[in-house]
């Protein structure tokens, strides 16, 4: 079976940092958009958590994971199942 393509964790981290450090400041803490930005941050944190659960499931099933940095790049060297340790 081919390695499972998944986004690199850094994608989540970059989005979260942008939203927390810049977007939140730009909308202001008492604005109507503040709650929407907060909800978006929560959603991204949940998505990362769900991906980590999927990675754990793949590891238990001995499925390799191929962390992707973009859609245009050639597939990177996939991580063998025994090296697919979820990051905390």
Tab-separated table of C-alpha atoms in Angstrom:
chain	number	residue	atom	x	y	z
A	1	UNK	CA	0.000	0.000	0.000
A	2	UNK	CA	1.168	3.509	-0.794
A	3	UNK	CA	2.100	5.834	2.095
A	4	UNK	CA	-0.751	7.946	3.428
A	5	UNK	CA	-0.242	11.617	2.423
A	6	UNK	CA	-0.893	14.024	5.290
A	7	UNK	CA	-0.103	17.696	5.809
A	8	UNK	CA	3.044	18.440	7.744
A	9	UNK	CA	2.298	19.627	11.297
A	10	UNK	CA	4.072	22.895	10.546
A	11	UNK	CA	1.131	23.944	8.372
A	12	UNK	CA	-1.142	23.952	11.404
A	13	UNK	CA	1.432	25.735	13.531
A	14	UNK	CA	1.942	28.509	10.992
A	15	UNK	CA	-1.795	29.122	10.656
A	16	UNK	CA	-2.285	29.126	14.408
A	17	UNK	CA	0.568	31.566	14.970
A	18	UNK	CA	-0.776	33.905	12.293
A	19	UNK	CA	-4.277	33.844	13.765
A	20	UNK	CA	-3.155	34.192	17.388
A	21	UNK	CA	-0.448	36.817	16.921
A	22	UNK	CA	-1.639	38.935	14.033
A	23	UNK	CA	-5.285	38.322	13.130
A	24	UNK	CA	-6.514	38.500	16.735
A	25	UNK	CA	-4.694	41.795	17.277
A	26	UNK	CA	-5.986	43.209	14.008
A	27	UNK	CA	-9.653	42.489	14.790
A	28	UNK	CA	-9.391	43.682	18.380
A	29	UNK	CA	-10.336	41.832	21.527
A	30	UNK	CA	-13.825	43.285	21.926
A	31	UNK	CA	-14.885	43.239	18.272
A	32	UNK	CA	-17.615	41.058	16.775
A	33	UNK	CA	-14.954	39.257	14.713
A	34	UNK	CA	-12.938	38.262	17.793
A	35	UNK	CA	-15.224	35.327	18.552
A	36	UNK	CA	-15.037	34.151	14.939
A	37	UNK	CA	-11.232	34.205	15.018
A	38	UNK	CA	-11.279	32.356	18.339
A	39	UNK	CA	-13.609	29.710	16.856
A	40	UNK	CA	-11.271	29.319	13.884
A	41	UNK	CA	-8.297	28.790	16.213
A	42	UNK	CA	-10.241	26.139	18.157
A	43	UNK	CA	-11.199	24.406	14.907
A	44	UNK	CA	-7.584	24.275	13.715
A	45	UNK	CA	-6.453	22.858	17.062
A	46	UNK	CA	-9.132	20.161	16.766
A	47	UNK	CA	-8.043	19.386	13.187
A	48	UNK	CA	-4.439	18.906	14.310
A	49	UNK	CA	-5.605	16.677	17.157
A	50	UNK	CA	-7.710	14.597	14.772
A	51	UNK	CA	-4.758	14.239	12.410
A	52	UNK	CA	-2.613	13.005	15.296
A	53	UNK	CA	-5.272	10.382	16.096
A	54	UNK	CA	-5.207	9.305	12.436
A	55	UNK	CA	-1.402	9.068	12.575
A	56	UNK	CA	-1.634	6.861	15.667
A	57	UNK	CA	-4.149	4.662	13.881
A	58	UNK	CA	-1.846	4.379	10.865
A	59	UNK	CA	1.042	3.474	13.145
A	60	UNK	CA	-0.986	0.703	14.788
A	61	UNK	CA	-1.926	-0.604	11.324
A	62	UNK	CA	1.711	-0.422	10.129
A	63	UNK	CA	0.827	2.120	7.442
A	64	UNK	CA	3.526	4.543	6.347
A	65	UNK	CA	2.812	8.272	6.419
A	66	UNK	CA	4.107	10.724	3.832
A	67	UNK	CA	4.090	14.226	5.348
A	68	UNK	CA	3.456	16.712	2.545
A	69	UNK	CA	4.611	20.305	2.356
A	70	UNK	CA	2.660	21.216	-0.781
A	71	UNK	CA	0.482	19.763	-3.506
A	72	UNK	CA	3.010	20.570	-6.225
A	73	UNK	CA	6.099	18.912	-4.800
A	74	UNK	CA	7.041	15.348	-5.573
A	75	UNK	CA	6.276	13.010	-2.684
A	76	UNK	CA	8.936	13.125	-0.015
A	77	UNK	CA	10.531	10.031	1.387
A	78	UNK	CA	7.724	8.370	3.318
A	79	UNK	CA	8.272	7.535	6.924
A	80	UNK	CA	8.212	3.788	7.524
A	81	UNK	CA	5.512	2.696	9.980
A	82	UNK	CA	8.033	2.018	12.741
A	83	UNK	CA	9.270	5.642	12.509
A	84	UNK	CA	5.843	7.318	12.323
A	85	UNK	CA	5.799	8.501	15.893
A	86	UNK	CA	3.115	11.112	16.563
A	87	UNK	CA	4.586	14.436	17.628
A	88	UNK	CA	3.330	15.976	20.810
